[in-house]
Every structure is written in C-alpha cells, then in structure tokens.
PDB file of C-alpha atoms in Angstrom:
ATOM      1  CA  MET A  13     -17.339   6.046  29.474  1.00 41.00           C
ATOM      2  CA  THR A  14     -19.809   8.006  27.368  1.00 35.00           C
ATOM      3  CA  ARG A  15     -17.695   9.872  24.855  1.00 40.00           C
ATOM      4  CA  SER A  16     -17.319   8.286  21.422  1.00 44.00           C
ATOM      5  CA  ILE A  17     -14.129   6.499  20.536  1.00 42.00           C
ATOM      6  CA  ASP A  18     -13.149   8.912  17.788  1.00 44.00           C
ATOM      7  CA  ARG A  19     -13.556  11.909  20.077  1.00 43.00           C
ATOM      8  CA  SER A  20     -11.584  10.128  22.790  1.00 43.00           C
ATOM      9  CA  VAL A  21      -8.502   9.815  20.622  1.00 42.00           C
ATOM     10  CA  GLU A  22      -8.711  12.949  18.489  1.00 42.00           C
ATOM     11  CA  ASN A  23      -5.425  14.793  18.825  1.00 45.00           C
ATOM     12  CA  LEU A  24      -4.719  12.678  21.893  1.00 47.00           C
ATOM     13  CA  ALA A  25      -0.966  13.151  21.755  1.00 41.00           C
ATOM     14  CA  ASP A  26      -1.406  16.923  21.970  1.00 45.00           C
ATOM     15  CA  ARG A  27      -4.157  17.346  24.513  1.00 43.00           C
ATOM     16  CA  VAL A  28      -4.120  14.560  27.094  1.00 40.00           C
ATOM     17  CA  GLU A  29      -3.046  15.771  30.530  1.00 37.00           C
ATOM     18  CA  ILE A  30      -0.647  13.240  31.990  1.00 34.00           C
ATOM     19  CA  ARG A  31       2.195  13.836  34.365  1.00 32.00           C
ATOM     20  CA  VAL A  32       5.049  12.138  32.571  1.00 33.00           C
ATOM     21  CA  ALA A  33       6.961  11.831  35.833  1.00 27.00           C
ATOM     22  CA  LEU A  34       4.585   9.089  36.879  1.00 27.00           C
ATOM     23  CA  PHE A  35       6.246   6.864  34.296  1.00 30.00           C
ATOM     24  CA  ARG A  36       9.723   6.959  35.832  1.00 31.00           C
ATOM     25  CA  ILE A  37      11.649   8.741  33.082  1.00 27.00           C
ATOM     26  CA  ARG A  38      15.299   7.996  33.798  1.00 29.00           C
ATOM     27  CA  PRO A  39      18.630   7.837  31.976  1.00 32.00           C
ATOM     28  CA  TYR A  40      19.056   4.625  30.000  1.00 31.00           C
ATOM     29  CA  ALA A  41      22.355   2.777  30.049  1.00 35.00           C
ATOM     30  CA  GLY A  42      22.053   1.912  26.372  1.00 38.00           C
ATOM     31  CA  SER A  43      22.879  -1.787  26.467  1.00 40.00           C
ATOM     32  CA  MET A  44      21.315  -3.973  23.823  1.00 43.00           C
ATOM     33  CA  THR A  45      17.744  -5.081  24.400  1.00 43.00           C
ATOM     34  CA  PRO A  46      18.042  -8.520  26.006  1.00 40.00           C
ATOM     35  CA  PRO A  47      17.535 -11.571  23.787  1.00 39.00           C
ATOM     36  CA  LEU A  48      14.612 -13.920  24.262  1.00 36.00           C
ATOM     37  CA  ASP A  49      14.104 -14.568  27.942  1.00 37.00           C
ATOM     38  CA  ALA A  50      10.975 -16.345  29.071  1.00 33.00           C
ATOM     39  CA  SER A  51      11.721 -15.309  32.646  1.00 33.00           C
ATOM     40  CA  MET A  52      10.848 -11.672  31.930  1.00 40.00           C
ATOM     41  CA  PRO A  53       7.696 -11.073  34.007  1.00 43.00           C
ATOM     42  CA  ALA A  54       4.885  -9.840  31.789  1.00 44.00           C
ATOM     43  CA  SER A  55       3.006  -8.375  34.741  1.00 44.00           C
ATOM     44  CA  ARG A  56       5.759  -5.992  35.897  1.00 44.00           C
ATOM     45  CA  PRO A  57       4.460  -2.404  35.670  1.00 47.00           C
ATOM     46  CA  PRO A  58       6.511  -0.989  32.787  1.00 52.00           C
ATOM     47  CA  SER A  59       7.852   2.450  32.102  1.00 79.00           C
ATOM     48  CA  PRO A  60       6.474   3.356  28.681  1.00 93.00           C
ATOM     49  CA  PHE A  61       9.760   4.938  27.598  1.00 97.00           C
ATOM     50  CA  VAL A  62      13.094   6.249  28.815  1.00 97.00           C
ATOM     51  CA  VAL A  63      14.905   9.442  27.885  1.00 97.00           C
ATOM     52  CA  THR A  64      18.688   9.660  27.790  1.00 98.00           C
ATOM     53  CA  PRO A  65      19.731  13.316  27.657  1.00 98.00           C
ATOM     54  CA  ALA A  66      22.710  14.516  25.678  1.00 97.00           C
ATOM     55  CA  SER A  67      26.020  14.655  27.481  1.00 95.00           C
ATOM     56  CA  GLY A  68      27.096  18.267  27.408  1.00 90.00           C
ATOM     57  CA  GLU A  69      25.616  20.622  24.853  1.00 93.00           C
ATOM     58  CA  ALA A  70      22.749  19.143  22.847  1.00 96.00           C
ATOM     59  CA  GLY A  71      22.805  19.542  19.086  1.00 97.00           C
ATOM     60  CA  ALA A  72      20.017  19.835  16.545  1.00 98.00           C
ATOM     61  CA  MET A  73      19.300  16.097  16.291  1.00 98.00           C
ATOM     62  CA  VAL A  74      16.999  13.865  18.322  1.00 98.00           C
ATOM     63  CA  PHE A  75      17.132  10.069  18.168  1.00 98.00           C
ATOM     64  CA  ALA A  76      14.036   7.918  18.758  1.00 98.00           C
ATOM     65  CA  SER A  77      13.582   4.157  18.967  1.00 98.00           C
ATOM     66  CA  PRO A  78       9.846   3.557  19.375  1.00 98.00           C
ATOM     67  CA  HIS A  79       9.845  -0.206  18.781  1.00 98.00           C
ATOM     68  CA  SER A  80      12.744  -1.431  20.927  1.00 96.00           C
ATOM     69  CA  GLY A  81      10.561  -2.067  23.996  1.00 96.00           C
ATOM     70  CA  ARG A  82       9.653  -5.528  25.219  1.00 94.00           C
ATOM     71  CA  ASP A  83       7.616  -4.940  28.414  1.00 95.00           C
ATOM     72  CA  ARG A  84       4.060  -6.274  28.277  1.00 94.00           C
ATOM     73  CA  PRO A  85       1.699  -4.847  30.900  1.00 94.00           C
ATOM     74  CA  GLY A  86      -0.306  -7.430  32.778  1.00 93.00           C
ATOM     75  CA  ASP A  87      -3.592  -6.047  31.439  1.00 95.00           C
ATOM     76  CA  MET A  88      -2.773  -6.839  27.804  1.00 97.00           C
ATOM     77  CA  GLY A  89      -5.035  -9.896  27.832  1.00 97.00           C
ATOM     78  CA  GLU A  90      -3.547 -11.516  24.745  1.00 97.00           C
ATOM     79  CA  ALA A  91      -4.664 -14.919  23.513  1.00 98.00           C
ATOM     80  CA  ALA A  92      -3.418 -17.813  25.599  1.00 97.00           C
ATOM     81  CA  GLY A  93      -0.496 -19.877  24.404  1.00 97.00           C
ATOM     82  CA  LEU A  94       1.236 -17.320  22.205  1.00 97.00           C
ATOM     83  CA  ALA A  95       4.946 -17.992  21.862  1.00 96.00           C
ATOM     84  CA  LEU A  96       7.285 -15.316  23.169  1.00 95.00           C
ATOM     85  CA  SER A  97       8.921 -15.245  19.740  1.00 95.00           C
ATOM     86  CA  THR A  98       5.525 -14.313  18.262  1.00 96.00           C
ATOM     87  CA  LEU A  99       4.935 -11.568  20.817  1.00 96.00           C
ATOM     88  CA  ARG A 100       8.359 -10.122  19.986  1.00 96.00           C
ATOM     89  CA  SER A 101       8.230 -10.653  16.228  1.00 95.00           C
ATOM     90  CA  ALA A 102       7.578  -6.968  15.455  1.00 95.00           C
ATOM     91  CA  GLU A 103      10.136  -5.716  17.972  1.00 97.00           C
ATOM     92  CA  ASP A 104      13.177  -3.772  16.805  1.00 97.00           C
ATOM     93  CA  VAL A 105      15.482  -5.904  18.913  1.00 96.00           C
ATOM     94  CA  GLY A 106      18.676  -4.162  19.960  1.00 96.00           C
ATOM     95  CA  VAL A 107      18.123  -0.890  18.132  1.00 98.00           C
ATOM     96  CA  ASP A 108      18.201   1.108  21.371  1.00 97.00           C
ATOM     97  CA  GLY A 109      21.633  -0.315  22.135  1.00 97.00           C
ATOM     98  CA  LEU A 110      22.934   0.263  18.620  1.00 98.00           C
ATOM     99  CA  ILE A 111      22.267   4.002  18.846  1.00 98.00           C
ATOM    100  CA  ALA A 112      23.562   4.378  22.411  1.00 96.00           C
ATOM    101  CA  GLU A 113      26.516   6.439  21.189  1.00 94.00           C
ATOM    102  CA  GLY A 114      24.115   9.324  20.510  1.00 97.00           C
ATOM    103  CA  PRO A 115      24.096  11.093  23.893  1.00 98.00           C
ATOM    104  CA  GLN A 116      27.902  11.119  24.007  1.00 97.00           C
ATOM    105  CA  ARG A 117      27.731  13.047  20.741  1.00 97.00           C
ATOM    106  CA  GLY A 118      25.152  15.582  21.860  1.00 97.00           C
ATOM    107  CA  VAL A 119      22.071  13.681  20.682  1.00 98.00           C
ATOM    108  CA  PRO A 120      19.324  12.840  23.199  1.00 98.00           C
ATOM    109  CA  ILE A 121      17.424   9.569  22.821  1.00 98.00           C
ATOM    110  CA  VAL A 122      13.838   8.654  23.609  1.00 98.00           C
ATOM    111  CA  ALA A 123      13.278   4.898  23.511  1.00 98.00           C
ATOM    112  CA  GLY A 124      10.023   3.005  23.940  1.00 98.00           C
ATOM    113  CA  ARG A 125      10.044   0.300  26.607  1.00 96.00           C
ATOM    114  CA  VAL A 126       6.558  -1.131  26.118  1.00 97.00           C
ATOM    115  CA  SER A 127       6.074  -3.923  23.614  1.00 97.00           C
ATOM    116  CA  ARG A 128       4.834  -2.966  20.190  1.00 97.00           C
ATOM    117  CA  ALA A 129       2.308  -5.770  20.597  1.00 98.00           C
ATOM    118  CA  TYR A 130       0.640  -3.642  23.303  1.00 98.00           C
ATOM    119  CA  VAL A 131       0.796  -0.190  21.665  1.00 98.00           C
ATOM    120  CA  ASP A 132       2.552   0.830  18.463  1.00 98.00           C
ATOM    121  CA  LEU A 133       4.254   4.155  19.131  1.00 98.00           C
ATOM    122  CA  ASN A 134       4.783   4.803  15.429  1.00 98.00           C
ATOM    123  CA  ARG A 135       1.089   4.932  14.589  1.00 98.00           C
ATOM    124  CA  ALA A 136      -1.330   7.818  14.891  1.00 97.00           C
ATOM    125  CA  PRO A 137      -3.571   7.619  17.966  1.00 97.00           C
ATOM    126  CA  THR A 138      -6.564   7.627  15.628  1.00 96.00           C
ATOM    127  CA  GLU A 139      -5.439   4.410  13.883  1.00 97.00           C
ATOM    128  CA  LEU A 140      -7.735   2.173  15.895  1.00 97.00           C
ATOM    129  CA  ASP A 141      -8.872  -1.124  14.439  1.00 97.00           C
ATOM    130  CA  PRO A 142     -12.663  -1.585  14.253  1.00 97.00           C
ATOM    131  CA  ALA A 143     -12.075  -5.344  14.017  1.00 97.00           C
ATOM    132  CA  LEU A 144     -10.455  -5.250  17.461  1.00 98.00           C
ATOM    133  CA  VAL A 145     -11.873  -2.305  19.426  1.00 97.00           C
ATOM    134  CA  ASP A 146     -15.527  -2.011  20.389  1.00 95.00           C
ATOM    135  CA  GLY A 147     -17.439   1.170  19.661  1.00 91.00           C
ATOM    136  CA  ASP A 148     -17.918   3.446  16.701  1.00 89.00           C
ATOM    137  CA  ILE A 149     -14.604   4.488  15.171  1.00 91.00           C
ATOM    138  CA  GLU A 150     -15.203   7.411  12.887  1.00 85.00           C
ATOM    139  CA  ALA A 151     -11.748   7.618  11.299  1.00 90.00           C
ATOM    140  CA  PRO A 152     -11.629   5.404   8.201  1.00 94.00           C
ATOM    141  CA  PRO A 153      -9.139   2.568   8.597  1.00 94.00           C
ATOM    142  CA  THR A 154      -5.774   3.021   6.946  1.00 95.00           C
ATOM    143  CA  ALA A 155      -4.199   0.176   4.994  1.00 95.00           C
ATOM    144  CA  ARG A 156      -2.060  -0.621   8.029  1.00 96.00           C
ATOM    145  CA  VAL A 157      -5.115  -0.826  10.275  1.00 97.00           C
ATOM    146  CA  SER A 158      -6.947  -3.064   7.828  1.00 97.00           C
ATOM    147  CA  ALA A 159      -3.941  -5.391   7.770  1.00 97.00           C
ATOM    148  CA  GLY A 160      -4.075  -5.675  11.565  1.00 98.00           C
ATOM    149  CA  PHE A 161      -1.242  -3.284  12.386  1.00 98.00           C
ATOM    150  CA  GLY A 162      -2.948  -0.264  13.899  1.00 98.00           C
ATOM    151  CA  VAL A 163      -1.947   1.717  16.969  1.00 98.00           C
ATOM    152  CA  ILE A 164      -3.123  -1.276  19.022  1.00 98.00           C
ATOM    153  CA  PRO A 165      -2.113  -4.166  16.769  1.00 98.00           C
ATOM    154  CA  ARG A 166      -4.481  -7.024  16.099  1.00 98.00           C
ATOM    155  CA  ARG A 167      -1.698  -9.176  14.679  1.00 98.00           C
ATOM    156  CA  ALA A 168       1.879  -9.871  15.698  1.00 98.00           C
ATOM    157  CA  GLY A 169       4.740  -9.156  13.339  1.00 96.00           C
ATOM    158  CA  ASP A 170       4.635 -12.741  12.098  1.00 95.00           C
ATOM    159  CA  GLY A 171       0.928 -12.403  11.282  1.00 97.00           C
ATOM    160  CA  THR A 172      -0.396 -14.391  14.257  1.00 98.00           C
ATOM    161  CA  PRO A 173      -3.611 -12.994  15.816  1.00 98.00           C
ATOM    162  CA  LEU A 174      -2.765 -11.467  19.197  1.00 98.00           C
ATOM    163  CA  TYR A 175      -6.254 -11.693  20.711  1.00 98.00           C
ATOM    164  CA  ASP A 176      -9.154 -14.075  20.909  1.00 97.00           C
ATOM    165  CA  ARG A 177     -11.389 -11.273  22.200  1.00 97.00           C
ATOM    166  CA  ARG A 178     -12.317  -7.682  21.447  1.00 97.00           C
ATOM    167  CA  LEU A 179     -10.967  -4.738  23.427  1.00 98.00           C
ATOM    168  CA  THR A 180     -13.331  -2.289  25.072  1.00 96.00           C
ATOM    169  CA  ARG A 181     -13.103   1.374  24.206  1.00 95.00           C
ATOM    170  CA  VAL A 182     -12.021   2.020  27.801  1.00 96.00           C
ATOM    171  CA  GLU A 183      -9.064  -0.352  27.400  1.00 97.00           C
ATOM    172  CA  ALA A 184      -8.016   1.226  24.127  1.00 97.00           C
ATOM    173  CA  VAL A 185      -8.143   4.828  25.319  1.00 96.00           C
ATOM    174  CA  ASP A 186      -6.402   3.885  28.568  1.00 97.00           C
ATOM    175  CA  ARG A 187      -3.473   2.361  26.674  1.00 97.00           C
ATOM    176  CA  LEU A 188      -3.107   5.440  24.531  1.00 98.00           C
ATOM    177  CA  GLU A 189      -3.219   7.765  27.518  1.00 97.00           C
ATOM    178  CA  ARG A 190      -0.715   5.758  29.576  1.00 96.00           C
ATOM    179  CA  VAL A 191       1.776   4.845  26.844  1.00 97.00           C
ATOM    180  CA  HIS A 192       1.333   6.601  23.504  1.00 98.00           C
ATOM    181  CA  ALA A 193       0.586  10.164  24.613  1.00 98.00           C
ATOM    182  CA  PRO A 194       3.428  10.594  27.132  1.00 97.00           C
ATOM    183  CA  TYR A 195       5.982   9.129  24.717  1.00 98.00           C
ATOM    184  CA  HIS A 196       5.048  11.653  22.048  1.00 98.00           C
ATOM    185  CA  GLU A 197       4.920  14.442  24.609  1.00 98.00           C
ATOM    186  CA  ALA A 198       8.521  13.651  25.560  1.00 98.00           C
ATOM    187  CA  LEU A 199       9.578  13.433  21.910  1.00 98.00           C
ATOM    188  CA  GLY A 200       7.883  16.757  21.253  1.00 98.00           C
ATOM    189  CA  ASP A 201       9.712  18.407  24.147  1.00 98.00           C
ATOM    190  CA  LEU A 202      13.071  17.254  22.737  1.00 98.00           C
ATOM    191  CA  MET A 203      12.237  18.448  19.226  1.00 98.00           C
ATOM    192  CA  GLN A 204      10.991  21.843  20.373  1.00 98.00           C
ATOM    193  CA  ALA A 205      14.085  22.351  22.517  1.00 98.00           C
ATOM    194  CA  ALA A 206      16.393  21.451  19.614  1.00 98.00           C
ATOM    195  CA  ARG A 207      14.690  23.907  17.283  1.00 98.00           C
ATOM    196  CA  ASP A 208      14.727  26.636  19.913  1.00 98.00           C
ATOM    197  CA  ARG A 209      18.486  26.191  20.323  1.00 97.00           C
ATOM    198  CA  HIS A 210      19.516  25.786  16.699  1.00 97.00           C
ATOM    199  CA  GLY A 211      16.693  27.037  14.509  1.00 97.00           C
ATOM    200  CA  VAL A 212      16.214  23.529  13.132  1.00 98.00           C
ATOM    201  CA  ALA A 213      15.494  20.119  14.671  1.00 98.00           C
ATOM    202  CA  LEU A 214      16.147  16.807  12.932  1.00 98.00           C
ATOM    203  CA  LEU A 215      14.489  13.610  14.135  1.00 98.00           C
ATOM    204  CA  ILE A 216      16.192  10.341  13.248  1.00 98.00           C
ATOM    205  CA  ASP A 217      13.612   7.653  13.961  1.00 98.00           C
ATOM    206  CA  TRP A 218      15.486   4.341  14.204  1.00 98.00           C
ATOM    207  CA  HIS A 219      13.975   0.968  13.304  1.00 98.00           C
ATOM    208  CA  SER A 220      14.984  -2.468  12.076  1.00 97.00           C
ATOM    209  CA  MET A 221      13.485  -4.546   9.295  1.00 96.00           C
ATOM    210  CA  PRO A 222      13.422  -8.292   8.685  1.00 94.00           C
ATOM    211  CA  SER A 223      15.783  -9.334   5.933  1.00 93.00           C
ATOM    212  CA  ARG A 224      12.854 -10.585   3.855  1.00 91.00           C
ATOM    213  CA  ALA A 225      11.579  -6.980   3.661  1.00 88.00           C
ATOM    214  CA  ALA A 226      14.970  -5.814   2.444  1.00 85.00           C
ATOM    215  CA  GLY A 227      14.560  -7.627  -0.858  1.00 79.00           C
ATOM    216  CA  ALA A 228      17.078 -10.387  -0.178  1.00 64.00           C
ATOM    217  CA  GLY A 229      16.899 -13.354  -2.513  1.00 58.00           C
ATOM    218  CA  GLY A 230      16.104 -13.620  -6.174  1.00 51.00           C
ATOM    219  CA  ARG A 231      18.258 -11.647  -8.573  1.00 51.00           C
ATOM    220  CA  ASN A 232      19.355  -9.253  -5.822  1.00 49.00           C
ATOM    221  CA  ARG A 233      20.388 -11.830  -3.244  1.00 61.00           C
ATOM    222  CA  ARG A 234      21.720  -9.385  -0.676  1.00 70.00           C
ATOM    223  CA  GLY A 235      18.967  -6.795  -0.796  1.00 87.00           C
ATOM    224  CA  VAL A 236      19.388  -3.395   0.800  1.00 96.00           C
ATOM    225  CA  ASP A 237      21.093  -2.858   4.128  1.00 97.00           C
ATOM    226  CA  VAL A 238      19.404   0.399   5.100  1.00 98.00           C
ATOM    227  CA  VAL A 239      16.157   2.053   4.030  1.00 98.00           C
ATOM    228  CA  LEU A 240      15.771   5.798   4.569  1.00 98.00           C
ATOM    229  CA  GLY A 241      12.248   7.207   4.636  1.00 98.00           C
ATOM    230  CA  ASP A 242      11.366  10.882   4.273  1.00 98.00           C
ATOM    231  CA  ARG A 243       7.735  10.559   3.214  1.00 98.00           C
ATOM    232  CA  HIS A 244       8.842  10.762  -0.436  1.00 98.00           C
ATOM    233  CA  GLY A 245      10.672  14.036   0.000  1.00 97.00           C
ATOM    234  CA  SER A 246       8.180  15.897   2.176  1.00 98.00           C
ATOM    235  CA  ALA A 247       9.704  15.300   5.637  1.00 98.00           C
ATOM    236  CA  CYS A 248      13.164  16.816   5.222  1.00 98.00           C
ATOM    237  CA  ARG A 249      15.271  18.993   2.956  1.00 98.00           C
ATOM    238  CA  GLY A 250      16.753  17.274  -0.066  1.00 98.00           C
ATOM    239  CA  ALA A 251      20.259  18.204   1.091  1.00 98.00           C
ATOM    240  CA  THR A 252      19.593  16.555   4.454  1.00 98.00           C
ATOM    241  CA  MET A 253      18.573  13.276   2.858  1.00 98.00           C
ATOM    242  CA  ARG A 254      21.482  13.288   0.428  1.00 98.00           C
ATOM    243  CA  ARG A 255      23.977  13.766   3.253  1.00 98.00           C
ATOM    244  CA  ILE A 256      22.448  11.076   5.456  1.00 98.00           C
ATOM    245  CA  ARG A 257      22.422   8.633   2.568  1.00 98.00           C
ATOM    246  CA  ALA A 258      26.080   9.377   1.808  1.00 98.00           C
ATOM    247  CA  LEU A 259      27.106   8.698   5.409  1.00 98.00           C
ATOM    248  CA  PHE A 260      25.487   5.252   5.374  1.00 98.00           C
ATOM    249  CA  GLU A 261      26.869   4.437   1.942  1.00 98.00           C
ATOM    250  CA  ALA A 262      30.358   5.358   3.160  1.00 98.00           C
ATOM    251  CA  GLN A 263      30.223   2.215   5.306  1.00 98.00           C
ATOM    252  CA  GLY A 264      29.718   0.080   2.198  1.00 97.00           C
ATOM    253  CA  TRP A 265      26.010  -0.410   2.822  1.00 98.00           C
ATOM    254  CA  ARG A 266      23.351  -0.506   0.146  1.00 97.00           C
ATOM    255  CA  VAL A 267      20.809   2.217   0.852  1.00 98.00           C
ATOM    256  CA  GLY A 268      17.233   2.330  -0.406  1.00 97.00           C
ATOM    257  CA  LEU A 269      14.828   5.276  -0.289  1.00 97.00           C
ATOM    258  CA  ASN A 270      11.202   5.118   0.873  1.00 97.00           C
ATOM    259  CA  THR A 271      10.592   1.533  -0.271  1.00 95.00           C
ATOM    260  CA  PRO A 272       9.185  -0.401   1.469  1.00 95.00           C
ATOM    261  CA  TYR A 273       9.244   2.086   4.375  1.00 96.00           C
ATOM    262  CA  ALA A 274       8.587   5.767   3.718  1.00 97.00           C
ATOM    263  CA  GLY A 275       8.188   6.758   7.366  1.00 97.00           C
ATOM    264  CA  GLY A 276       5.461   6.310   9.951  1.00 97.00           C
ATOM    265  CA  TYR A 277       3.590   8.569  12.348  1.00 98.00           C
ATOM    266  CA  SER A 278       6.629  10.238  13.935  1.00 98.00           C
ATOM    267  CA  THR A 279       8.188  11.054  10.566  1.00 98.00           C
ATOM    268  CA  GLU A 280       4.903  12.412   9.277  1.00 98.00           C
ATOM    269  CA  ARG A 281       4.242  14.420  12.427  1.00 98.00           C
ATOM    270  CA  TRP A 282       7.704  15.994  12.655  1.00 98.00           C
ATOM    271  CA  GLY A 283       8.529  16.227   8.965  1.00 98.00           C
ATOM    272  CA  ARG A 284       7.669  19.922   8.584  1.00 98.00           C
ATOM    273  CA  PRO A 285      10.770  21.546   7.074  1.00 98.00           C
ATOM    274  CA  ASP A 286       9.152  24.935   6.553  1.00 97.00           C
ATOM    275  CA  GLU A 287       8.544  25.105  10.309  1.00 98.00           C
ATOM    276  CA  GLY A 288      12.086  24.112  11.226  1.00 98.00           C
ATOM    277  CA  PHE A 289      11.382  20.435  11.871  1.00 98.00           C
ATOM    278  CA  GLN A 290      12.820  17.639   9.724  1.00 98.00           C
ATOM    279  CA  ALA A 291      12.486  13.890  10.123  1.00 98.00           C
ATOM    280  CA  VAL A 292      13.983  10.757   8.587  1.00 98.00           C
ATOM    281  CA  GLN A 293      13.085   7.153   9.387  1.00 98.00           C
ATOM    282  CA  VAL A 294      15.990   4.696   9.305  1.00 98.00           C
ATOM    283  CA  GLU A 295      15.414   0.971   8.832  1.00 98.00           C
ATOM    284  CA  LEU A 296      18.377  -1.332   9.514  1.00 98.00           C
ATOM    285  CA  ASN A 297      18.465  -4.819   8.022  1.00 97.00           C
ATOM    286  CA  ARG A 298      18.391  -7.189  11.006  1.00 96.00           C
ATOM    287  CA  ALA A 299      20.513  -9.755   9.194  1.00 95.00           C
ATOM    288  CA  LEU A 300      23.478  -7.380   9.565  1.00 96.00           C
ATOM    289  CA  TYR A 301      23.647  -7.774  13.337  1.00 97.00           C
ATOM    290  CA  LEU A 302      21.047 -10.258  14.574  1.00 96.00           C
ATOM    291  CA  ASP A 303      20.228 -13.938  14.418  1.00 95.00           C
ATOM    292  CA  GLU A 304      16.657 -13.494  13.247  1.00 93.00           C
ATOM    293  CA  ALA A 305      15.594 -16.917  14.496  1.00 93.00           C
ATOM    294  CA  THR A 306      16.771 -16.477  18.094  1.00 94.00           C
ATOM    295  CA  LEU A 307      16.791 -12.651  18.300  1.00 94.00           C
ATOM    296  CA  GLU A 308      20.293 -12.864  19.741  1.00 95.00           C
ATOM    297  CA  PRO A 309      23.295 -10.849  18.492  1.00 96.00           C
ATOM    298  CA  SER A 310      25.009 -12.516  15.561  1.00 97.00           C
ATOM    299  CA  ALA A 311      28.749 -12.903  15.047  1.00 97.00           C
ATOM    300  CA  ASP A 312      28.602  -9.700  12.972  1.00 97.00           C
ATOM    301  CA  TYR A 313      27.115  -7.586  15.746  1.00 97.00           C
ATOM    302  CA  GLY A 314      30.366  -6.003  16.914  1.00 97.00           C
ATOM    303  CA  ARG A 315      31.513  -5.039  13.435  1.00 97.00           C
ATOM    304  CA  PHE A 316      28.112  -3.606  12.535  1.00 98.00           C
ATOM    305  CA  SER A 317      27.847  -1.675  15.804  1.00 98.00           C
ATOM    306  CA  LYS A 318      31.235  -0.026  15.257  1.00 98.00           C
ATOM    307  CA  ALA A 319      30.296   0.960  11.726  1.00 98.00           C
ATOM    308  CA  LEU A 320      27.014   2.449  12.928  1.00 98.00           C
ATOM    309  CA  ASP A 321      28.891   4.376  15.615  1.00 98.00           C
ATOM    310  CA  ARG A 322      30.931   5.969  12.835  1.00 98.00           C
ATOM    311  CA  VAL A 323      27.718   7.031  11.125  1.00 98.00           C
ATOM    312  CA  ILE A 324      26.395   8.526  14.366  1.00 98.00           C
ATOM    313  CA  VAL A 325      29.618  10.446  14.979  1.00 97.00           C
ATOM    314  CA  ALA A 326      29.422  11.848  11.437  1.00 98.00           C
ATOM    315  CA  LEU A 327      25.739  12.722  11.767  1.00 98.00           C
ATOM    316  CA  ALA A 328      26.397  14.604  15.003  1.00 97.00           C
ATOM    317  CA  ALA A 329      29.169  16.637  13.371  1.00 96.00           C
ATOM    318  CA  GLU A 330      26.892  17.940  10.613  1.00 96.00           C
ATOM    319  CA  THR A 331      25.285  21.368  10.392  1.00 95.00           C
ATOM    320  CA  TRP A 332      21.837  20.675   8.988  1.00 96.00           C
ATOM    321  CA  PRO A 333      20.165  23.001   6.480  1.00 93.00           C
ATOM    322  CA  ARG A 334      17.111  24.925   7.603  1.00 92.00           C
TER     323      ARG A 334
END
C-alpha cells in the first residue's frame, strides 16, 4: 500500500465505497447485550452494526448505540492473556437493549456490534495513534489519542495495553473501511431521511459511563445519573437540550451537562442546527442498572429500564425546534 496513512483516512466516512449489504444489516431484536461469556467465539466474522427500522412512520429522531458491540474479529491480534473483562471494560453493556423501545415509537436504531477495543465508532477516522499504527500520521494527535483512546484504541477502558505489537497501516485502514465507514454511512442515511421527512433530524447518541466518572463519592456521594452532551451548546438548539434534560429529570435523575462528556465524533459530525441536524450524547450511569464488576444486570435493571422507556416515549412525542 503506497498511499500515506493520513491520505488513506481523510474523509473516509464520506468517500469509501463499500457495499453495506455485505455486512448483513438486519433487524435487531433489542435484547440486552449478553453478560460476560467466555464461550463467545472471538473469531466469528462479525456484522459491524445492525439497523432496526422504525415500526410504522418514522419521526425526526434517530437513536445510535456505537459502543454496545462485543464481537472481536479474529484478526484483532491483541496481546495474549488479556482478561475478557479487560477487553469489555470500555463497552456500553446493555445500552442497545435499554433503548429497544425506540422503533416501536417511530425511532430507528443503529447499533454497533463490533467491540470498541477493535474500532471506536465514536472517534473520527483521522484519530489514529502514532504510538500504535506504523507510518506517517499527519493529523496531530488529539488528547484522546495521546491517552490511548483513538479510533483504534491502544488501551482498554481499564487502562490495560491492548497490544504488544504495532499495527500496520494496512491493518488500520482495513478496519476503518470494514467497520467504521459503513456504520457512519448507515447513520448518515437515517439522519438524511429524517431531515428530508421533517425538516429537522435529531440524533440521540446513547452511551453508558462508569459510576466513578459520574462523580460518586466524596461530598456528592451519589454523583450524577445522566450526562447530556451537546458540544457546549453548539450541537443542538437550546430549547432541544432544555426539553431533553427536563424529561430525564422528571424520572428523579440528577442530570449533568457536558462534564465530563460533551459529545464525541457523532455528536460533532451531526450537531449542525443551522443545517437541520441536531445531536445530543446521552451518558447513563452504569450503577443504575448494572453490576459493574460482573457486567450483569443488577437488581435495579427492571425499574431503570421502565423509567427509561418513559423517557423514550416522551422524546418520541416531541416536536423538535428547527
């Protein structure tokens, strides 16, 4: 491969020619991502994402869950001996299942199925890590890349190094072309269709956060339950953010804004209110529904899921400002 690495990934999500059908897009049943299961074969060829269309008429919203995937392609080549809990430590376990009510309310969902340890779908394709990928990388590293959390992460969510080798530029570009680009092509199709129908499209990009990131402990022992990110006011209308915040607060949850999560690549890319596209990133405190040690549903899962369903129903009933 003779082209330089920066040229290989420049605007990759917009220009790469991939037939998305090759990746087996199919309706997703919406059940919770399975808990830890060492029997899951890492070498099974994964679908990079699944799309669940809206039942009936689709509204102006699109749901995305980029980090709920757990499939690890056999060519990942991670360091030997890594615990499965480490490989899944950055995964938004169960988020795809928590938002499964969306399609019944006219909201399509695109959900990543490939592990975030393999490719991070909420990073720009240019966020390659020069400490991991061979070749000249012209784009200066962002703070996330320098910390080891680029589009191809160097570290797991718990900070453990994922590799004891460097990746070739061919490997890196191949991952982006097979996983990252088609996911964002599908997301783009849903957003364009929503705006064409309603004059506005609103992306809700769903994530989960470890309770330690929510500020639990110290003087504020509970911390926040939900963090909403709109790139500090640039990704959506103020009225949109105020209404979304009110719907979460109506469930008795503490809601924070933009700290510590202001929104990643998808929020930045689709947060263009003047063009009819708005985006909000939602971070759910895992302690509300998950045993963070085992990654299995906690005793509070059912109660939390029902409350979140009420939020989704209310979101779907809104008419969003242009």
